[in-house]
Amino acid sequence: MIATISQQDAATNLVASYLKTITKQGFTGDTDASYATRITASTDNSIYQQLPQGVIFPKTEKDIQIALQTAAQDPYLSLTFGPRGGGTGTNGQSLTPGIVVDLSRYMREILEINPEEGWVRVQTGVIKDQLNDFLRPYGFFFAPDLSTSNRATIGGMVNTDASGQGSLVYGKTSDHVLGLTTYLVDGTQMSTNPIDINKAKLIAEQDTTIGKLYATVLDICLSERDAILAKFPRLNRFLTGYDLEHVLSDDLQTFDMSRLITGSEGSLGIVTEAKLNITPIAEFKTLINIKYDSFDSALRHSPFLVDARATSVETVDSKVLNLARQDIIWHSVSDLITDVENKDMQGLNMVEFNAVSADDIKDKVESLCALLDDCAAQQKNGVIGYQLTSNKADILKIYAMRKKSVGLLGNVKGSQKPLAFAEDTAVPPENLADFIVEFRALLDSHNLQYGMFGHVDAGVLHVRPALDMCDPEQEKLLRVISDQVVKLTAKYGGLMWGEHGKGYRSEYGPEFFGEHLFTQLRRIKSAFDPNNRINPGKICTPIDSKDSLVSVDDQKRAWFDRKISVDVKTSFNNAMTCNGNGICFNYDENSPMCPSYKVTGDRRNSPKGRASLMREWLRLQEAKNIDLIEVEKELNKGEVITWWERYQHSRDKSKGEYDFSHEVKASMDECLACKACTTACPIKVDVPTFRSRFLNYYHSYYARPLKDYLVGNIEASAPLMAKFSNVINPIVKTKFVSSLIKKSVGYVDTPILSSPRLEKRINKTHKFNFAHLSALNPEQQNEYVFIVQDPFTSFYEAELVESFIKIISALGKKPILLPFKPNGKPQHVKGFLHEFKITAKNAAAFLNSLSEINAPLVGLDASLVMCYRDEYNSILGDERGDFEVQLAHEWLATQSFKPLADKIKNTQDKNFTLLSHCTETTALPKAANVWQTIFSDLGLTLNTTATGCCGMAGTYGHEAQNQNNSRALYEMSWQGVVNKNKPEQLLATGFSCRSQVKRYEKFKPKHPIELIAEQFISPGSIK
């Protein structure tokens, strides 16, 4: 059996006291010192791990002031703090051993916009894409672009002076900051913006906290001006930490403290508000994808492309391209980046031109295309071809692929993963190709694989060498490579941290700046934070501090992972490989991933959070000498502890006895098991699979709630209940019974069984007769279509199955309804893995027995059909067999609907809107296109719209504990679309989605199949 895991690394009594004190002082946000929250905040998108003592989530600036003012008094003077935004940093900037101040949960308000003057004022928890979605109707955007723009916060961008694509034209974050509000370590509020230097000197004369800061910064920036200009590189990217050069204008007449704070990595104070300039949207865009015979050719050609006055030049190598080809995202760009016949595409430059008028862009594009035609014809510069698009939607698709490629590198097979530690070097663009030749030689000398992509126009290339951090020898190699890269960038006039900040690379600061200038940085840190309490160890330490800078040798995630046995790591690879890229924090409410995070705002309830908790749980179980693989084998054989032992453990739980397993379980309970993470995540973190395994472990030790048994046995009970639907339905509808089910089982809004039931709707020609069918010849068998039943449509939506039978008949085929065989998906969701394996074996045996009959197997419910493909492979392995069940749209895509077009009934409704099941949206992204084609063949129009999760997700929305979240998810993404459409024009492919709409809107959208069968195929055409 598994072990009880007692409290691990509990927060100190001082921290507990502090959290209670700030709440008493009026702190209105959340405070949390639970181990689960601290584990979740202990990592970011880097290789490092640092467990904080606690996490606070302020709601207001006053909360931050209370937190810091309280900490400035005894007995809390030893506490340290680390500001945190999206947690997307690749170098551990937001990791801290102290208290995390997370601004991303609540401080996400856009406060003010002035389109006439071109600025916006925001709280720093605002997400970059959130801001641009707000600005778009005004015709503006916030220019610095990031691959993590759908989860990176403005605060994080400010603190790392973030930049990305198009920085030659649009600059860095610091180029757009008009003013900041920052809270200093003692709680003092400081507002900064460009001011006349004489005014700055007057402030410096004041005997105040802020006056002393101005005096120090003015003294350093003026007296050391020559040394600063001589040392700071003349680069588009120069992330130094404290931007001493640009605090003063070139003419020394303007002073701006904001430039010092921007890029300071949260080491000078907590930035709560930013005033930003905004850029008019260029309405005219053209993207040229240039294909090369080698990556070196792509790099050497880039200066020529910059000279063509392009807005941006992005590059990717063949490794990144090939990873993208294997990902779900490639379907959206495959026709935009096609292969060149008889050529091997080894590099790609994406050249974008932007303009506010068509005339401004036309000549540039035509000139470049003429030169590219000549290059391809003459076989010059390695150009083998190019493609051009001016379609904005297509351009966004290509950049979405480019952005996702960052995460895709982490999904390479094997234990060696491309890592971010020396991946944002910056050199003058004219030196880039030669620099990369040496960089590649360096990595090749260590026999390492790597991927490359980046911003060649700015001389920034992201190079991620593949290392296995669980191997101590390879971890040592990380230090060797880091040292070598620092020297190599210096040789070519660049620096190691061109885009992603210093973080744990801060130790290289003294080497870059030299002792004298680095001492000036330390003087600034001393003035702002004399006791090294704000993000200690980053950038530099105060002058008199004995504290050390963080180092690339410091604690890493792998230090913990290597304590887990290889067998367990391999078995739980779908959790272990999470690299923290954080795409599951995607702010877009119309994106399927991740609904539980979107609705709770709690990172424990995200794929990254759950993967982190699962890894820690595995480590701690093994630390108790538990052989998890062996325990699972026993469980899956049905060998469990006695009910009495489970009762005792559950009694201890009810008495409040701590077990870390309860914290993990709470996170897993919030999961909707929608499976969006399994495809939308570039690493393919698979929460539903490791969640079911965890629940299997957990409930071998603790008793299950009654509702789990209800859900797990739905496929056994539904066929029996369906026979008595006329009796059961009226009873279930009564308030008394509904209330009783809610109180006793925790289940609400029980769906109504179909009446008449399915078997009353079909005739005997649709019934399965194996002997008859197997006796037919293959050509005769090919006339049949086998409908694989599922419990939801067969017993609760029989009209859909009936409609499908009609459509199959209308297409000239003979539908056969297979006997109902439980699929096991509900058992898997609830972690009944022993029972699920038995169910899967039985279903697989039956479906495999049909292989000798030449007829397709087709199912109607996406989640159950995908279970045949995914969960059956996991639980059965080679025993699964080769049967294939198609979804209805997959089979219908092979049929011709044009002959049926003349049988369409005359109707005014020709336009319809389709809302797709989230499983289809992520796993089968072309499904909506299939339905659109079918409708078009029938002379109808089908519109699709992006939506997130409806909030039902199987039985999740029926569980009483989930009601608030279920409704919030529906209102977040679905309700607006539903209300914009007439009920008769709204279609939905998911059973749970249709049930959710019916619950809240009192009408049930049709499935596309129902619409075609019931409204548009005339009775005479149906056999």
Short mmCIF file of N, CA and C in Angstrom, two decimals, residues 663-719:
data_model
loop_
_atom_site.label_atom_id
_atom_site.label_comp_id
_atom_site.label_asym_id
_atom_site.label_seq_id
_atom_site.Cartn_x
_atom_site.Cartn_y
_atom_site.Cartn_z
N GLU A 663 -3.51 17.00 -0.28
CA GLU A 663 -3.29 18.22 -1.07
C GLU A 663 -3.24 17.90 -2.56
N VAL A 664 -2.60 16.79 -2.89
CA VAL A 664 -2.56 16.38 -4.29
C VAL A 664 -3.97 16.03 -4.77
N LYS A 665 -4.71 15.32 -3.94
CA LYS A 665 -6.08 14.91 -4.29
C LYS A 665 -6.96 16.14 -4.53
N ALA A 666 -6.81 17.17 -3.72
CA ALA A 666 -7.62 18.38 -3.91
C ALA A 666 -7.37 19.00 -5.27
N SER A 667 -6.13 18.98 -5.71
CA SER A 667 -5.80 19.50 -7.04
C SER A 667 -6.40 18.62 -8.13
N MET A 668 -6.29 17.31 -7.97
CA MET A 668 -6.82 16.39 -8.97
C MET A 668 -8.35 16.48 -9.06
N ASP A 669 -8.99 16.75 -7.95
CA ASP A 669 -10.46 16.84 -7.95
C ASP A 669 -10.97 18.00 -8.80
N GLU A 670 -10.15 19.02 -8.97
CA GLU A 670 -10.58 20.17 -9.77
C GLU A 670 -10.43 19.92 -11.27
N CYS A 671 -9.72 18.86 -11.64
CA CYS A 671 -9.49 18.56 -13.06
C CYS A 671 -10.79 18.09 -13.71
N LEU A 672 -11.10 18.61 -14.90
CA LEU A 672 -12.31 18.23 -15.62
C LEU A 672 -12.08 17.01 -16.51
N ALA A 673 -10.83 16.52 -16.57
CA ALA A 673 -10.47 15.37 -17.41
C ALA A 673 -10.85 15.60 -18.86
N CYS A 674 -10.69 16.86 -19.32
CA CYS A 674 -11.07 17.21 -20.69
C CYS A 674 -10.02 16.80 -21.70
N LYS A 675 -8.82 16.52 -21.25
CA LYS A 675 -7.71 16.05 -22.07
C LYS A 675 -7.13 17.11 -23.00
N ALA A 676 -7.48 18.37 -22.79
CA ALA A 676 -6.89 19.42 -23.64
C ALA A 676 -5.38 19.46 -23.49
N CYS A 677 -4.89 19.18 -22.28
CA CYS A 677 -3.45 19.25 -22.04
C CYS A 677 -2.69 18.21 -22.84
N THR A 678 -3.31 17.10 -23.17
CA THR A 678 -2.60 16.01 -23.83
C THR A 678 -2.19 16.36 -25.26
N THR A 679 -2.84 17.38 -25.83
CA THR A 679 -2.47 17.80 -27.19
C THR A 679 -2.05 19.26 -27.24
N ALA A 680 -2.71 20.13 -26.47
CA ALA A 680 -2.39 21.56 -26.51
C ALA A 680 -1.05 21.86 -25.86
N CYS A 681 -0.66 21.08 -24.87
CA CYS A 681 0.64 21.27 -24.23
C CYS A 681 1.74 20.78 -25.16
N PRO A 682 2.76 21.59 -25.42
CA PRO A 682 3.82 21.14 -26.33
C PRO A 682 4.59 19.93 -25.80
N ILE A 683 4.59 19.75 -24.47
CA ILE A 683 5.29 18.62 -23.87
C ILE A 683 4.37 17.41 -23.77
N LYS A 684 3.10 17.61 -24.02
CA LYS A 684 2.07 16.55 -23.95
C LYS A 684 1.91 16.02 -22.52
N VAL A 685 1.96 16.92 -21.55
CA VAL A 685 1.63 16.53 -20.18
C VAL A 685 0.19 15.98 -20.19
N ASP A 686 0.01 14.81 -19.62
CA ASP A 686 -1.28 14.12 -19.69
C ASP A 686 -1.86 13.97 -18.30
N VAL A 687 -2.55 15.02 -17.86
CA VAL A 687 -3.09 15.01 -16.50
C VAL A 687 -4.14 13.92 -16.30
N PRO A 688 -5.14 13.76 -17.20
CA PRO A 688 -6.16 12.74 -16.93
C PRO A 688 -5.60 11.35 -16.69
N THR A 689 -4.51 11.01 -17.37
CA THR A 689 -3.94 9.67 -17.19
C THR A 689 -3.26 9.53 -15.85
N PHE A 690 -2.36 10.47 -15.50
CA PHE A 690 -1.70 10.29 -14.20
C PHE A 690 -2.64 10.63 -13.05
N ARG A 691 -3.67 11.41 -13.33
CA ARG A 691 -4.70 11.67 -12.31
C ARG A 691 -5.44 10.39 -11.96
N SER A 692 -5.84 9.62 -12.97
CA SER A 692 -6.57 8.39 -12.70
C SER A 692 -5.70 7.40 -11.94
N ARG A 693 -4.41 7.39 -12.26
CA ARG A 693 -3.50 6.50 -11.54
C ARG A 693 -3.36 6.95 -10.08
N PHE A 694 -3.26 8.26 -9.89
CA PHE A 694 -3.17 8.75 -8.51
C PHE A 694 -4.43 8.39 -7.73
N LEU A 695 -5.61 8.61 -8.33
CA LEU A 695 -6.86 8.28 -7.63
C LEU A 695 -6.94 6.80 -7.30
N ASN A 696 -6.41 5.99 -8.18
CA ASN A 696 -6.36 4.55 -7.94
C ASN A 696 -5.53 4.25 -6.70
N TYR A 697 -4.38 4.89 -6.58
CA TYR A 697 -3.54 4.74 -5.38
C TYR A 697 -4.28 5.27 -4.15
N TYR A 698 -4.77 6.51 -4.29
CA TYR A 698 -5.33 7.22 -3.14
C TYR A 698 -6.50 6.44 -2.54
N HIS A 699 -7.38 5.95 -3.39
CA HIS A 699 -8.58 5.28 -2.87
C HIS A 699 -8.34 3.81 -2.55
N SER A 700 -7.11 3.37 -2.72
CA SER A 700 -6.77 2.08 -2.13
C SER A 700 -6.47 2.26 -0.65
N TYR A 701 -6.27 3.49 -0.25
CA TYR A 701 -5.86 3.82 1.12
C TYR A 701 -6.98 4.54 1.89
N TYR A 702 -7.74 5.36 1.16
CA TYR A 702 -8.84 6.13 1.75
C TYR A 702 -10.15 5.76 1.06
N ALA A 703 -11.24 5.82 1.80
CA ALA A 703 -12.55 5.44 1.27
C ALA A 703 -13.00 6.39 0.16
N ARG A 704 -13.79 5.87 -0.74
CA ARG A 704 -14.33 6.65 -1.84
C ARG A 704 -15.67 7.28 -1.45
N PRO A 705 -15.99 8.43 -2.03
CA PRO A 705 -17.34 8.98 -1.86
C PRO A 705 -18.33 8.17 -2.70
N LEU A 706 -19.58 8.20 -2.32
CA LEU A 706 -20.61 7.42 -2.98
C LEU A 706 -20.76 7.80 -4.46
N LYS A 707 -20.58 9.09 -4.77
CA LYS A 707 -20.76 9.54 -6.15
C LYS A 707 -19.76 8.88 -7.10
N ASP A 708 -18.58 8.53 -6.60
CA ASP A 708 -17.61 7.85 -7.45
C ASP A 708 -18.16 6.52 -7.94
N TYR A 709 -18.83 5.80 -7.04
CA TYR A 709 -19.41 4.51 -7.43
C TYR A 709 -20.56 4.72 -8.41
N LEU A 710 -21.32 5.79 -8.22
CA LEU A 710 -22.42 6.09 -9.14
C LEU A 710 -21.88 6.33 -10.54
N VAL A 711 -20.85 7.17 -10.62
CA VAL A 711 -20.26 7.49 -11.94
C VAL A 711 -19.56 6.27 -12.52
N GLY A 712 -18.78 5.58 -11.72
CA GLY A 712 -18.02 4.44 -12.21
C GLY A 712 -18.88 3.31 -12.73
N ASN A 713 -20.11 3.24 -12.24
CA ASN A 713 -21.01 2.15 -12.64
C ASN A 713 -22.12 2.61 -13.58
N ILE A 714 -22.00 3.82 -14.14
CA ILE A 714 -23.06 4.35 -14.98
C ILE A 714 -23.31 3.47 -16.20
N GLU A 715 -22.24 2.85 -16.73
CA GLU A 715 -22.43 2.02 -17.93
C GLU A 715 -23.10 0.69 -17.61
N ALA A 716 -23.04 0.30 -16.34
CA ALA A 716 -23.74 -0.92 -15.94
C ALA A 716 -25.20 -0.63 -15.60
N SER A 717 -25.44 0.55 -15.01
CA SER A 717 -26.80 0.87 -14.58
C SER A 717 -27.67 1.48 -15.67
N ALA A 718 -27.05 2.23 -16.59
CA ALA A 718 -27.84 2.94 -17.61
C ALA A 718 -28.68 2.00 -18.47
N PRO A 719 -28.14 0.87 -18.97
CA PRO A 719 -28.99 -0.01 -19.79
C PRO A 719 -30.20 -0.53 -19.04
#
